[in-house]
Amino acid sequence: MSTLLNGNANLSADMAIRFEKAFGIKADTLLRMQTAYELAQAREHEQDIKVEKLAKAA
């Protein structure tokens, strides 16, 4: 848990359920927050992500 709280690990579904049981915060809320954080981190280097567009199917 210390690695999670220190920002050195991501929140897993299992850990979210444990937090829900311990603190009463819904696991799905915690996981949405984790996903939003991860997306924000990815957006910081979005310009480095190179992807070719695929052609539309006929």
PDB file of N, CA and C in Angstrom:
ATOM      1  N   MET A   1       0.822  -1.180   0.000  1.00  0.00           N
ATOM      2  CA  MET A   1       0.000   0.000   0.000  1.00  0.00           C
ATOM      3  C   MET A   1       0.871   1.250   0.000  1.00  0.00           C
ATOM      4  N   SER A   2       2.028   1.202   0.627  1.00  0.00           N
ATOM      5  CA  SER A   2       2.874   2.392   0.674  1.00  0.00           C
ATOM      6  C   SER A   2       3.344   2.802  -0.717  1.00  0.00           C
ATOM      7  N   THR A   3       3.614   1.825  -1.605  1.00  0.00           N
ATOM      8  CA  THR A   3       4.032   2.185  -2.964  1.00  0.00           C
ATOM      9  C   THR A   3       2.909   2.891  -3.709  1.00  0.00           C
ATOM     10  N   LEU A   4       1.679   2.478  -3.455  1.00  0.00           N
ATOM     11  CA  LEU A   4       0.523   3.136  -4.069  1.00  0.00           C
ATOM     12  C   LEU A   4       0.388   4.563  -3.551  1.00  0.00           C
ATOM     13  N   LEU A   5       0.445   4.719  -2.249  1.00  0.00           N
ATOM     14  CA  LEU A   5       0.263   6.040  -1.646  1.00  0.00           C
ATOM     15  C   LEU A   5       1.405   6.995  -1.965  1.00  0.00           C
ATOM     16  N   ASN A   6       2.588   6.448  -2.240  1.00  0.00           N
ATOM     17  CA  ASN A   6       3.732   7.284  -2.597  1.00  0.00           C
ATOM     18  C   ASN A   6       3.807   7.563  -4.092  1.00  0.00           C
ATOM     19  N   GLY A   7       2.814   7.086  -4.840  1.00  0.00           N
ATOM     20  CA  GLY A   7       2.768   7.345  -6.275  1.00  0.00           C
ATOM     21  C   GLY A   7       3.660   6.444  -7.094  1.00  0.00           C
ATOM     22  N   ASN A   8       4.095   5.331  -6.527  1.00  0.00           N
ATOM     23  CA  ASN A   8       4.992   4.423  -7.237  1.00  0.00           C
ATOM     24  C   ASN A   8       4.295   3.193  -7.796  1.00  0.00           C
ATOM     25  N   ALA A   9       2.970   3.131  -7.678  1.00  0.00           N
ATOM     26  CA  ALA A   9       2.201   2.007  -8.213  1.00  0.00           C
ATOM     27  C   ALA A   9       0.817   2.499  -8.594  1.00  0.00           C
ATOM     28  N   ASN A  10       0.218   1.819  -9.571  1.00  0.00           N
ATOM     29  CA  ASN A  10      -1.152   2.143  -9.963  1.00  0.00           C
ATOM     30  C   ASN A  10      -2.135   1.377  -9.093  1.00  0.00           C
ATOM     31  N   LEU A  11      -3.340   1.886  -9.009  1.00  0.00           N
ATOM     32  CA  LEU A  11      -4.394   1.246  -8.231  1.00  0.00           C
ATOM     33  C   LEU A  11      -4.981   0.084  -9.021  1.00  0.00           C
ATOM     34  N   SER A  12      -4.944  -1.097  -8.451  1.00  0.00           N
ATOM     35  CA  SER A  12      -5.549  -2.265  -9.096  1.00  0.00           C
ATOM     36  C   SER A  12      -6.994  -2.393  -8.639  1.00  0.00           C
ATOM     37  N   ALA A  13      -7.758  -3.193  -9.366  1.00  0.00           N
ATOM     38  CA  ALA A  13      -9.149  -3.434  -8.978  1.00  0.00           C
ATOM     39  C   ALA A  13      -9.212  -4.087  -7.603  1.00  0.00           C
ATOM     40  N   ASP A  14      -8.307  -5.009  -7.343  1.00  0.00           N
ATOM     41  CA  ASP A  14      -8.256  -5.682  -6.046  1.00  0.00           C
ATOM     42  C   ASP A  14      -8.014  -4.680  -4.916  1.00  0.00           C
ATOM     43  N   MET A  15      -7.054  -3.795  -5.119  1.00  0.00           N
ATOM     44  CA  MET A  15      -6.744  -2.798  -4.092  1.00  0.00           C
ATOM     45  C   MET A  15      -7.902  -1.817  -3.934  1.00  0.00           C
ATOM     46  N   ALA A  16      -8.576  -1.476  -5.017  1.00  0.00           N
ATOM     47  CA  ALA A  16      -9.731  -0.575  -4.934  1.00  0.00           C
ATOM     48  C   ALA A  16     -10.829  -1.190  -4.068  1.00  0.00           C
ATOM     49  N   ILE A  17     -11.042  -2.484  -4.206  1.00  0.00           N
ATOM     50  CA  ILE A  17     -12.038  -3.167  -3.374  1.00  0.00           C
ATOM     51  C   ILE A  17     -11.605  -3.149  -1.912  1.00  0.00           C
ATOM     52  N   ARG A  18     -10.329  -3.335  -1.674  1.00  0.00           N
ATOM     53  CA  ARG A  18      -9.821  -3.284  -0.295  1.00  0.00           C
ATOM     54  C   ARG A  18     -10.039  -1.901   0.319  1.00  0.00           C
ATOM     55  N   PHE A  19      -9.765  -0.849  -0.466  1.00  0.00           N
ATOM     56  CA  PHE A  19     -10.008   0.513   0.017  1.00  0.00           C
ATOM     57  C   PHE A  19     -11.493   0.739   0.274  1.00  0.00           C
ATOM     58  N   GLU A  20     -12.329   0.212  -0.606  1.00  0.00           N
ATOM     59  CA  GLU A  20     -13.770   0.345  -0.428  1.00  0.00           C
ATOM     60  C   GLU A  20     -14.204  -0.277   0.901  1.00  0.00           C
ATOM     61  N   LYS A  21     -13.708  -1.458   1.175  1.00  0.00           N
ATOM     62  CA  LYS A  21     -14.068  -2.139   2.423  1.00  0.00           C
ATOM     63  C   LYS A  21     -13.507  -1.423   3.644  1.00  0.00           C
ATOM     64  N   ALA A  22     -12.323  -0.864   3.522  1.00  0.00           N
ATOM     65  CA  ALA A  22     -11.682  -0.214   4.664  1.00  0.00           C
ATOM     66  C   ALA A  22     -12.204   1.195   4.921  1.00  0.00           C
ATOM     67  N   PHE A  23     -12.459   1.954   3.846  1.00  0.00           N
ATOM     68  CA  PHE A  23     -12.769   3.373   4.002  1.00  0.00           C
ATOM     69  C   PHE A  23     -14.151   3.784   3.512  1.00  0.00           C
ATOM     70  N   GLY A  24     -14.862   2.864   2.842  1.00  0.00           N
ATOM     71  CA  GLY A  24     -16.207   3.178   2.382  1.00  0.00           C
ATOM     72  C   GLY A  24     -16.278   3.981   1.099  1.00  0.00           C
ATOM     73  N   ILE A  25     -15.142   4.136   0.413  1.00  0.00           N
ATOM     74  CA  ILE A  25     -15.131   4.843  -0.874  1.00  0.00           C
ATOM     75  C   ILE A  25     -15.352   3.796  -1.963  1.00  0.00           C
ATOM     76  N   LYS A  26     -16.324   4.018  -2.832  1.00  0.00           N
ATOM     77  CA  LYS A  26     -16.671   3.040  -3.859  1.00  0.00           C
ATOM     78  C   LYS A  26     -15.456   2.707  -4.734  1.00  0.00           C
ATOM     79  N   ALA A  27     -15.262   1.417  -4.982  1.00  0.00           N
ATOM     80  CA  ALA A  27     -14.141   0.957  -5.796  1.00  0.00           C
ATOM     81  C   ALA A  27     -14.212   1.525  -7.206  1.00  0.00           C
ATOM     82  N   ASP A  28     -15.423   1.605  -7.777  1.00  0.00           N
ATOM     83  CA  ASP A  28     -15.527   2.127  -9.146  1.00  0.00           C
ATOM     84  C   ASP A  28     -15.147   3.598  -9.214  1.00  0.00           C
ATOM     85  N   THR A  29     -15.419   4.345  -8.161  1.00  0.00           N
ATOM     86  CA  THR A  29     -15.008   5.752  -8.110  1.00  0.00           C
ATOM     87  C   THR A  29     -13.491   5.854  -8.079  1.00  0.00           C
ATOM     88  N   LEU A  30     -12.864   5.038  -7.259  1.00  0.00           N
ATOM     89  CA  LEU A  30     -11.405   5.044  -7.167  1.00  0.00           C
ATOM     90  C   LEU A  30     -10.766   4.657  -8.491  1.00  0.00           C
ATOM     91  N   LEU A  31     -11.338   3.662  -9.161  1.00  0.00           N
ATOM     92  CA  LEU A  31     -10.782   3.224 -10.442  1.00  0.00           C
ATOM     93  C   LEU A  31     -10.983   4.264 -11.538  1.00  0.00           C
ATOM     94  N   ARG A  32     -12.105   4.981 -11.514  1.00  0.00           N
ATOM     95  CA  ARG A  32     -12.303   6.073 -12.483  1.00  0.00           C
ATOM     96  C   ARG A  32     -11.264   7.171 -12.254  1.00  0.00           C
ATOM     97  N   MET A  33     -10.995   7.466 -10.991  1.00  0.00           N
ATOM     98  CA  MET A  33      -9.975   8.470 -10.674  1.00  0.00           C
ATOM     99  C   MET A  33      -8.603   8.017 -11.164  1.00  0.00           C
ATOM    100  N   GLN A  34      -8.283   6.740 -10.984  1.00  0.00           N
ATOM    101  CA  GLN A  34      -7.005   6.198 -11.434  1.00  0.00           C
ATOM    102  C   GLN A  34      -6.888   6.295 -12.953  1.00  0.00           C
ATOM    103  N   THR A  35      -7.954   5.937 -13.661  1.00  0.00           N
ATOM    104  CA  THR A  35      -7.957   6.001 -15.121  1.00  0.00           C
ATOM    105  C   THR A  35      -7.794   7.434 -15.611  1.00  0.00           C
ATOM    106  N   ALA A  36      -8.478   8.372 -14.971  1.00  0.00           N
ATOM    107  CA  ALA A  36      -8.356   9.785 -15.350  1.00  0.00           C
ATOM    108  C   ALA A  36      -6.926  10.271 -15.146  1.00  0.00           C
ATOM    109  N   TYR A  37      -6.307   9.845 -14.060  1.00  0.00           N
ATOM    110  CA  TYR A  37      -4.922  10.223 -13.784  1.00  0.00           C
ATOM    111  C   TYR A  37      -3.981   9.649 -14.845  1.00  0.00           C
ATOM    112  N   GLU A  38      -4.158   8.368 -15.164  1.00  0.00           N
ATOM    113  CA  GLU A  38      -3.303   7.732 -16.162  1.00  0.00           C
ATOM    114  C   GLU A  38      -3.452   8.387 -17.529  1.00  0.00           C
ATOM    115  N   LEU A  39      -4.674   8.750 -17.904  1.00  0.00           N
ATOM    116  CA  LEU A  39      -4.899   9.419 -19.181  1.00  0.00           C
ATOM    117  C   LEU A  39      -4.234  10.790 -19.194  1.00  0.00           C
ATOM    118  N   ALA A  40      -4.334  11.509 -18.098  1.00  0.00           N
ATOM    119  CA  ALA A  40      -3.683  12.824 -18.006  1.00  0.00           C
ATOM    120  C   ALA A  40      -2.171  12.684 -18.155  1.00  0.00           C
ATOM    121  N   GLN A  41      -1.608  11.649 -17.552  1.00  0.00           N
ATOM    122  CA  GLN A  41      -0.170  11.410 -17.681  1.00  0.00           C
ATOM    123  C   GLN A  41       0.198  11.099 -19.130  1.00  0.00           C
ATOM    124  N   ALA A  42      -0.609  10.294 -19.803  1.00  0.00           N
ATOM    125  CA  ALA A  42      -0.342   9.945 -21.199  1.00  0.00           C
ATOM    126  C   ALA A  42      -0.465  11.167 -22.099  1.00  0.00           C
ATOM    127  N   ARG A  43      -1.428  12.041 -21.821  1.00  0.00           N
ATOM    128  CA  ARG A  43      -1.624  13.247 -22.635  1.00  0.00           C
ATOM    129  C   ARG A  43      -0.410  14.167 -22.583  1.00  0.00           C
ATOM    130  N   GLU A  44       0.356  14.101 -21.495  1.00  0.00           N
ATOM    131  CA  GLU A  44       1.538  14.958 -21.372  1.00  0.00           C
ATOM    132  C   GLU A  44       2.591  14.642 -22.429  1.00  0.00           C
ATOM    133  N   HIS A  45       2.611  13.422 -22.929  1.00  0.00           N
ATOM    134  CA  HIS A  45       3.568  13.071 -23.980  1.00  0.00           C
ATOM    135  C   HIS A  45       2.867  12.546 -25.233  1.00  0.00           C
ATOM    136  N   GLU A  46       1.637  13.006 -25.433  1.00  0.00           N
ATOM    137  CA  GLU A  46       0.846  12.571 -26.584  1.00  0.00           C
ATOM    138  C   GLU A  46       1.549  12.851 -27.908  1.00  0.00           C
ATOM    139  N   GLN A  47       2.273  13.949 -27.995  1.00  0.00           N
ATOM    140  CA  GLN A  47       2.945  14.317 -29.241  1.00  0.00           C
ATOM    141  C   GLN A  47       4.022  13.305 -29.623  1.00  0.00           C
ATOM    142  N   ASP A  48       4.502  12.517 -28.670  1.00  0.00           N
ATOM    143  CA  ASP A  48       5.519  11.510 -28.956  1.00  0.00           C
ATOM    144  C   ASP A  48       4.927  10.195 -29.455  1.00  0.00           C
ATOM    145  N   ILE A  49       3.610  10.061 -29.387  1.00  0.00           N
ATOM    146  CA  ILE A  49       2.951   8.819 -29.793  1.00  0.00           C
ATOM    147  C   ILE A  49       2.641   8.897 -31.285  1.00  0.00           C
ATOM    148  N   LYS A  50       3.293   8.063 -32.052  1.00  0.00           N
ATOM    149  CA  LYS A  50       3.128   8.057 -33.510  1.00  0.00           C
ATOM    150  C   LYS A  50       2.292   6.848 -33.917  1.00  0.00           C
ATOM    151  N   VAL A  51       1.199   7.111 -34.620  1.00  0.00           N
ATOM    152  CA  VAL A  51       0.308   6.048 -35.082  1.00  0.00           C
ATOM    153  C   VAL A  51      -0.149   6.381 -36.490  1.00  0.00           C
ATOM    154  N   GLU A  52      -0.114   5.371 -37.370  1.00  0.00           N
ATOM    155  CA  GLU A  52      -0.630   5.552 -38.721  1.00  0.00           C
ATOM    156  C   GLU A  52      -2.129   5.344 -38.713  1.00  0.00           C
ATOM    157  N   LYS A  53      -2.852   6.230 -39.401  1.00  0.00           N
ATOM    158  CA  LYS A  53      -4.297   6.056 -39.521  1.00  0.00           C
ATOM    159  C   LYS A  53      -4.584   4.874 -40.418  1.00  0.00           C
ATOM    160  N   LEU A  54      -5.593   4.120 -40.047  1.00  0.00           N
ATOM    161  CA  LEU A  54      -6.017   2.987 -40.867  1.00  0.00           C
ATOM    162  C   LEU A  54      -7.058   3.449 -41.875  1.00  0.00           C
ATOM    163  N   ALA A  55      -7.059   2.804 -43.031  1.00  0.00           N
ATOM    164  CA  ALA A  55      -8.053   3.124 -44.053  1.00  0.00           C
ATOM    165  C   ALA A  55      -9.410   2.608 -43.598  1.00  0.00           C
ATOM    166  N   LYS A  56     -10.456   3.351 -43.967  1.00  0.00           N
ATOM    167  CA  LYS A  56     -11.814   2.925 -43.632  1.00  0.00           C
ATOM    168  C   LYS A  56     -12.177   1.692 -44.436  1.00  0.00           C
ATOM    169  N   ALA A  57     -12.930   0.801 -43.813  1.00  0.00           N
ATOM    170  CA  ALA A  57     -13.389  -0.405 -44.504  1.00  0.00           C
ATOM    171  C   ALA A  57     -14.453  -0.037 -45.529  1.00  0.00           C
ATOM    172  N   ALA A  58     -14.449  -0.746 -46.639  1.00  0.00           N
ATOM    173  CA  ALA A  58     -15.412  -0.450 -47.707  1.00  0.00           C
ATOM    174  C   ALA A  58     -16.777  -0.995 -47.400  1.00  0.00           C
TER     175      ALA A  58
END
